[in-house]
XYZ file of C-alpha atoms in Angstrom:
404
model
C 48.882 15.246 25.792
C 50.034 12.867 23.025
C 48.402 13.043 19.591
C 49.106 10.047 16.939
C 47.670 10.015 12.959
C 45.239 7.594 11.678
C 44.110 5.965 8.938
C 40.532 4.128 8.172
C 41.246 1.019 9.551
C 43.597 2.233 12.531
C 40.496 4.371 13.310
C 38.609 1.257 13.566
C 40.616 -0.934 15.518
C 41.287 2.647 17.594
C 37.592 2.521 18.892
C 37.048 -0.822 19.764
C 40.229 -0.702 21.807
C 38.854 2.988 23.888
C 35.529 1.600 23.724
C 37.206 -1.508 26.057
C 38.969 0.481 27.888
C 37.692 4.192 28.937
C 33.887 4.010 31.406
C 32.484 6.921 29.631
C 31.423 7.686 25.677
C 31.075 11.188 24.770
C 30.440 11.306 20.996
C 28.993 13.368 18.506
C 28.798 11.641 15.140
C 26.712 12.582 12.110
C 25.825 9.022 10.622
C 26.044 5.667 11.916
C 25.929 2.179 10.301
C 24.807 -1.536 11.674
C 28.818 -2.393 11.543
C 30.668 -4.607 13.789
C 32.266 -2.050 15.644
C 28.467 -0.543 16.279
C 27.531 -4.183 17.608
C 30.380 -3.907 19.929
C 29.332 -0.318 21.115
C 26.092 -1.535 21.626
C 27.243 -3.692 24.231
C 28.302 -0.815 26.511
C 24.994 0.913 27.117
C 26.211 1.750 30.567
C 29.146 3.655 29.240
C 26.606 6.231 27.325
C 26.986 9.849 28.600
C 26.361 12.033 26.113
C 26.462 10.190 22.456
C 24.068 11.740 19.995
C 23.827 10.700 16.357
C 22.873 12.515 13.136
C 20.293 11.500 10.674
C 20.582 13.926 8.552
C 19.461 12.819 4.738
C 18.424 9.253 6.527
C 21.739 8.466 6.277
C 21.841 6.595 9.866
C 21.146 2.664 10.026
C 17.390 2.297 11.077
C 18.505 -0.848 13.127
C 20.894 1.313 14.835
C 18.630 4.311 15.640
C 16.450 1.285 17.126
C 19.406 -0.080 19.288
C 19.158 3.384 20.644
C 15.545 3.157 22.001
C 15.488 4.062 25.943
C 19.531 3.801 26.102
C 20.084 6.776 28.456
C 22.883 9.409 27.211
C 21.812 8.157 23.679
C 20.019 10.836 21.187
C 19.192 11.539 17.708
C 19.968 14.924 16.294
C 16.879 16.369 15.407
C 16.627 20.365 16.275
C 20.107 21.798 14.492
C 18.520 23.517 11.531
C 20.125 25.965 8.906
C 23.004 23.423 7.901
C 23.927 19.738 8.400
C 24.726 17.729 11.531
C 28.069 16.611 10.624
C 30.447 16.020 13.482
C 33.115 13.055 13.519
C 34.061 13.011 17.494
C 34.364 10.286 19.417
C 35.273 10.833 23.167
C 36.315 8.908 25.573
C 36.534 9.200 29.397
C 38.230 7.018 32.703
C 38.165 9.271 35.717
C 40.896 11.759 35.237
C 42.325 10.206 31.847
C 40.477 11.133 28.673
C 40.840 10.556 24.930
C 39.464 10.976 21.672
C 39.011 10.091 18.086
C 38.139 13.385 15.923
C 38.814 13.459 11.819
C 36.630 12.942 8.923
C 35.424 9.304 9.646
C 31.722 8.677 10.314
C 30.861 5.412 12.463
C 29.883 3.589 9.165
C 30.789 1.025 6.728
C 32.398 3.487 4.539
C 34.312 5.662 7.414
C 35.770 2.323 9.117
C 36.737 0.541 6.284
C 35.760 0.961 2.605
C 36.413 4.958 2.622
C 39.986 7.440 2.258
C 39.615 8.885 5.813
C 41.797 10.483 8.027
C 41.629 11.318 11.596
C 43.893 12.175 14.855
C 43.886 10.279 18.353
C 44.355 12.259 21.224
C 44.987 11.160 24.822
C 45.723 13.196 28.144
C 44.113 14.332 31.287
C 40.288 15.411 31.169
C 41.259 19.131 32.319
C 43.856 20.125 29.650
C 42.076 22.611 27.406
C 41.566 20.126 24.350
C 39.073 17.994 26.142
C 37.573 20.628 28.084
C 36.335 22.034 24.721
C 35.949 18.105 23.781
C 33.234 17.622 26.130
C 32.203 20.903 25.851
C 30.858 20.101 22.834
C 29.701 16.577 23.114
C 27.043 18.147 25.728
C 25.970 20.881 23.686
C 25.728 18.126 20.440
C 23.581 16.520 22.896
C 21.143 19.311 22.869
C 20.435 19.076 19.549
C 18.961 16.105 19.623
C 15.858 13.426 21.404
C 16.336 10.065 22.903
C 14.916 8.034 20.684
C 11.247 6.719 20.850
C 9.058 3.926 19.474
C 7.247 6.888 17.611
C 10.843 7.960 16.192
C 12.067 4.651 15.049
C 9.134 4.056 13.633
C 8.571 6.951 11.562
C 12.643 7.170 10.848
C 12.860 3.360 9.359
C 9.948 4.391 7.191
C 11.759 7.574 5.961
C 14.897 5.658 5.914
C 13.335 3.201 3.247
C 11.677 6.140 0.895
C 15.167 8.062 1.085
C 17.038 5.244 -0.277
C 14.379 5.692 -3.491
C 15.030 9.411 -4.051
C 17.629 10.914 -5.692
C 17.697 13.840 -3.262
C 15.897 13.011 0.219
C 15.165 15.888 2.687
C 17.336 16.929 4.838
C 14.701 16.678 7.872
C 14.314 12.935 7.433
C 10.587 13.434 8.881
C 9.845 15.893 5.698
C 6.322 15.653 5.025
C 5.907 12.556 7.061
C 4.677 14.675 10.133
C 1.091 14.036 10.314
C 1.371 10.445 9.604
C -0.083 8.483 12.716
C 2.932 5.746 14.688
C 0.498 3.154 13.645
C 0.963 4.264 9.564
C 4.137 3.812 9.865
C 4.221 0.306 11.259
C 1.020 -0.623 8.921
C 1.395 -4.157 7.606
C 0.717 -3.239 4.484
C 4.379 -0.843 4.386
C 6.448 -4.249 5.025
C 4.474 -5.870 2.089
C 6.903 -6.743 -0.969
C 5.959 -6.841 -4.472
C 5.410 -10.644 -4.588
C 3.491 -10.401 -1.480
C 0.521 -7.669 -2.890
C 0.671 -9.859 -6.064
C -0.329 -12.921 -4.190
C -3.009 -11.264 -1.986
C -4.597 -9.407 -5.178
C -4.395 -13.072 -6.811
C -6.290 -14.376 -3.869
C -9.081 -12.434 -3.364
C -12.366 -14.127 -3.003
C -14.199 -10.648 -3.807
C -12.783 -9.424 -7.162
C -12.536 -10.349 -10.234
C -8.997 -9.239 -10.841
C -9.052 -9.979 -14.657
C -12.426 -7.591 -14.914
C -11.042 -4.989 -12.534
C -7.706 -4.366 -14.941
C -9.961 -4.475 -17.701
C -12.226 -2.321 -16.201
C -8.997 0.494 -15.462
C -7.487 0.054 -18.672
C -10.776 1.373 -20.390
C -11.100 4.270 -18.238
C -7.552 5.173 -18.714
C -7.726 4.862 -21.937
C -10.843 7.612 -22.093
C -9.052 9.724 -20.093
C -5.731 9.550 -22.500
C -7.929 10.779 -25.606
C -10.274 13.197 -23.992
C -9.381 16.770 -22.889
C -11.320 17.249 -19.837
C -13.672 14.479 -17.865
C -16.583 17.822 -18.991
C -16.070 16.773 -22.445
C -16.624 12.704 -21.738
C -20.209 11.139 -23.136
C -22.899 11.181 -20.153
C -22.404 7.557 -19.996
C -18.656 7.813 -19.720
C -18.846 9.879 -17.314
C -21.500 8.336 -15.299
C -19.677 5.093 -15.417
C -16.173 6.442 -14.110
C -17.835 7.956 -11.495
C -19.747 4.382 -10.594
C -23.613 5.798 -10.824
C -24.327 4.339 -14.297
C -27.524 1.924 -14.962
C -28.184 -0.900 -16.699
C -29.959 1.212 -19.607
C -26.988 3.561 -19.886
C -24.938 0.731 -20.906
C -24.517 1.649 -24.679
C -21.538 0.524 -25.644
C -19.411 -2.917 -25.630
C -16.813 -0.623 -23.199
C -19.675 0.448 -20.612
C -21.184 -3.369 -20.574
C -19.328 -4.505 -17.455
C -19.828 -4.239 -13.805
C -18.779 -0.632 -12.515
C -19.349 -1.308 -9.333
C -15.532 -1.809 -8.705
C -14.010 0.248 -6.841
C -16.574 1.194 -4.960
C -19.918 1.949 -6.662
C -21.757 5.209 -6.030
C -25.271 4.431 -6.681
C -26.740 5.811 -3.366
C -24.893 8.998 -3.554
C -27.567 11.062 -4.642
C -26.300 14.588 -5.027
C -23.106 13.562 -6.068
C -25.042 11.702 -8.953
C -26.433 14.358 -10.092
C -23.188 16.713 -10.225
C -22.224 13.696 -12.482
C -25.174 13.927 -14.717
C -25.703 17.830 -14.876
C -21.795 17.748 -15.780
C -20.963 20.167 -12.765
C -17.853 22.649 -14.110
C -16.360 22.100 -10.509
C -16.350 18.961 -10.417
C -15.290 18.654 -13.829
C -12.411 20.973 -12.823
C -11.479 18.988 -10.081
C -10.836 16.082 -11.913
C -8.402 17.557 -14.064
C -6.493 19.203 -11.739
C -5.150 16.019 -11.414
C -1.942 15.386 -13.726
C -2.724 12.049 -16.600
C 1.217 11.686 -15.757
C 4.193 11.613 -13.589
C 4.145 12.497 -9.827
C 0.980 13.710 -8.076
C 1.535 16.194 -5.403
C -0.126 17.002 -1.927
C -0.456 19.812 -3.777
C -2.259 18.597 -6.875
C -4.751 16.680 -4.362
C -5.773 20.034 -2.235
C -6.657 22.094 -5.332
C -8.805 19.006 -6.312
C -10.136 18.832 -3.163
C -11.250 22.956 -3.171
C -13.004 22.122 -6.636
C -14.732 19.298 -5.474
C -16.212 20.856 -2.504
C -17.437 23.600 -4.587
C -20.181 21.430 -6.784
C -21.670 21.038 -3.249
C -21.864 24.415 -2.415
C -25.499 24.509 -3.145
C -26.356 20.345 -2.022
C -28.158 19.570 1.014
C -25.073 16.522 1.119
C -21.619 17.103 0.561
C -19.044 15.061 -0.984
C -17.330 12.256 0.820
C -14.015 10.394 1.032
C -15.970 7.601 -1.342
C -17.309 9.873 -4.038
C -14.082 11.552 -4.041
C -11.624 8.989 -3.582
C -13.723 7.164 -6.463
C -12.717 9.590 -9.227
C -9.393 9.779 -8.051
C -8.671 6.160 -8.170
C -10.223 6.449 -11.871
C -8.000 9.308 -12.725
C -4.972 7.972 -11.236
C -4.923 4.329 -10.538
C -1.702 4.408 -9.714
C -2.002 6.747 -6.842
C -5.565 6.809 -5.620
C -7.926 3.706 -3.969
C -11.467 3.909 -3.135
C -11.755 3.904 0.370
C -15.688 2.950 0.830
C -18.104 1.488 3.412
C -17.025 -2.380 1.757
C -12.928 -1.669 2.474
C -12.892 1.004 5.249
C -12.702 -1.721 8.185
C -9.766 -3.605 6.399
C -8.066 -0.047 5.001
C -7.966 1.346 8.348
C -6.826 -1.930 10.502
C -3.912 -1.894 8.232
C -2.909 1.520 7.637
C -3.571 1.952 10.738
C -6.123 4.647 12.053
C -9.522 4.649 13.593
C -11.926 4.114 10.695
C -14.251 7.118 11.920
C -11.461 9.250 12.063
C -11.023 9.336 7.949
C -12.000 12.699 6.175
C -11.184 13.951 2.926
C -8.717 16.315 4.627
C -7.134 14.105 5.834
C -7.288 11.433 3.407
C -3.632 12.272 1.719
C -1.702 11.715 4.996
C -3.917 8.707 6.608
C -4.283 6.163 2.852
C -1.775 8.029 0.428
C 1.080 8.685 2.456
C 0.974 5.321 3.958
C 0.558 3.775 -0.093
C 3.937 6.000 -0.926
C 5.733 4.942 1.892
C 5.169 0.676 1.278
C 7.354 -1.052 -0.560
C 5.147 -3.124 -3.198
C 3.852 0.466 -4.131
C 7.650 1.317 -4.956
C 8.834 -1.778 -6.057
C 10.293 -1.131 -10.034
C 7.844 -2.464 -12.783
C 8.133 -5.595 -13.578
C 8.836 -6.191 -17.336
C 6.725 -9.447 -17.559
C 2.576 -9.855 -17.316
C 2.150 -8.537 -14.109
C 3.213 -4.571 -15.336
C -0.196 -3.503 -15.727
C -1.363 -4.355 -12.255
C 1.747 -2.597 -11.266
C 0.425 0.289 -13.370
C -3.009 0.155 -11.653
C -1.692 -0.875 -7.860
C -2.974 1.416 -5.720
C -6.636 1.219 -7.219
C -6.414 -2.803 -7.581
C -5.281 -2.593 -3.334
C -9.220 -2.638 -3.401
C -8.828 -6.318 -4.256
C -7.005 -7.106 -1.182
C -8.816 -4.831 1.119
C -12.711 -5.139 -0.135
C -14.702 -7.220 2.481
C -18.460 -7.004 1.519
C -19.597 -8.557 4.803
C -18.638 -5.352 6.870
């Protein structure tokens, strides 16, 4: 058995030259990037026996994970638990002649090139003890993980793109994105940049997008100087929740059309939770946070108070009452989903529309909002920061179709 040192790039040029030569990979590597070297291990699918990546952290190239889809002998760690997938061990096979790269470097930009790394290359025969243990433990790596599916890659890229906006992503890169439908993830409206939703608000043919902002900026700013939505005027209250009439409108603030966003009218018990000033309901609404992050969390102790001003209704609340006062609460979180948008909402976040409840309502509309990248685009410091501000109510604008 010989053994020789390397550095970063020896490792490098090391693998493309076993990759050429051996008929066999036998890896188990904890991240992998889109490099060169990956394009030329791509090229060998028939040489895959057991070669199972990590993606721990979403630390693995999407496009690479996606190279994997139906490669036999290829997998994606995804059962180790209670630690990290972090192996560095690349092994090699021709018959009886084996060898292997094992040391610190991952199969990325940074471990082939840019990084300090260090590794050793070992060759010899594939029954001297080394490689015996090598491929040992290639096969059990390999039983930590999944070939890799449409579902998978689908669901991965989209974690893939959140992790690179957090400052600590889960370890699990599916973490909390487990009862998102395949179709969320590969909704049109994730893909959509910043300039993109600006142009489609801009071009609506069913909103007036200077009234709407106008519209959000009051309610926001009655929210900001009140205590509790209990403690609003009747008419205040009544117009956030979209049931007001014409006579109610008092005020130079309430004389606009509050039928944005989805108006209420016809939603007979829930107006009159709105106009007896139900406590629950009340409650509800301020379980959800005038600032910073809301939670899953945040939403299911809203949702508990809200069903509880029907307790004693013939009609319950719905996913448009509801999703109403959330999107007035929180416009930056929270759209209307209503009989007008439904059709468009669902076609492209992708679920049946029937199939929407207000359980389900965080995973099948919010999720999918969190995950899109206009929604996390940064703010922009010119005129088009308090749409930003307002984007996931104003997504109305793009989605509202009266005709359906």
């Amino acid at each position: 058995m010989e053994v020789e040192f390397l550095n970063t790039r020896a490792v490098d040029e090391a693998l493309r030259r076993l990759m050429a030569d051996h008929d066999e990979f036998h890896w188990a590597v904890a991240w992998g990037s889109m490099t060169d070297t990956a394009k030329a291990f791509l090229g060998y699918p028939g040489k895959f026996r057991d070669v199972t990546f990590g993606v721990a952290f979403s630390q693995t190239d999407p496009d690479l994970v996606d190279s994997l889809l139906a490669v036999k002998g290829a997998r994606v760690a995804t059962k180790f638990s209670g630690g990290t997938y972090h192996p560095k061990v690349y092994g090699f096979r021709s018959g009886q002649r084996a060898a292997a790269i094992v040391g610190s470097a991952n199969f990325t930009f940074g471990g082939l090139d840019k990084n300090w790394e260090a590794a050793f290359q070992v060759t010899g025969g594939i029954n001297e003890p080394f490689f015996v243990d090598l491929f040992n433990f290639t096969q059990e790596s390999a039983k930590l993980g999944e070939p890799v599916t449409s579902e998978f890659a689908s669901a991965y890229r989209a974690s893939y793109r959140r992790a690179l906006r957090m400052a600590k992503p889960p370890l699990n890169p599916m973490d909390g994105l487990e009862l998102i439908k395949p179709a969320g993830f590969r909704s049109s409206l994730v893909s959509m940049t910043w300039p993109e939703y600006v142009a489609e608000v801009n071009a609506t043919a069913h909103h007036n997008t200077k009234e709407s902002i106008a519209l959000l900026r009051i309610v926001q700013g009655w929210f900001a100087s009140t205590g509790s939505f209990a403690h609003m005027t009747p008419e205040q209250r009544k117009a956030i929740a979209g049931v007001i009439g014409e006579r109610q409108k008092t005020s130079p603030d309430l004389e606009r059309d509050w039928g944005w966003f989805g108006s209420m009218k016809g939603a007979g018990d829930f107006a009159n939770r709105i106009d007896e000033n139900d406590r629950h309901l009340a409650r509800a609404l301020d379980c959800i946070p005038k600032k910073g992050n809301v939670t899953k969390e945040h939403f299911r102790t809203f949702l508990r108070y809200f069903d509880k001003a029907f307790e004693n209704s013939t009609r319950s609340g719905g996913v448009p009452t509801a999703s109403r006062l959330l999107a007035m609460k929180r416009p930056d979180t929270f759209i209307c989903i209503c009989k007008p948008n439904i059709k468009q909402a669902a076609d492209r976040m992708g679920f049946p529309p029937s199939s929407l409840k207000l359980d389900n309502y965080w995973e099948k509309v919010i999720e999918v909002i969190k995950l899109s990248d206009w929604y996390n685009a940064g703010k922009p410091d010119n005129a088009e920061g308090e749409l930003w501000e307002y984007r996931a109510a104003m997504l109305d604008a793009i989605l509202y179709d009266p005709s359906t």
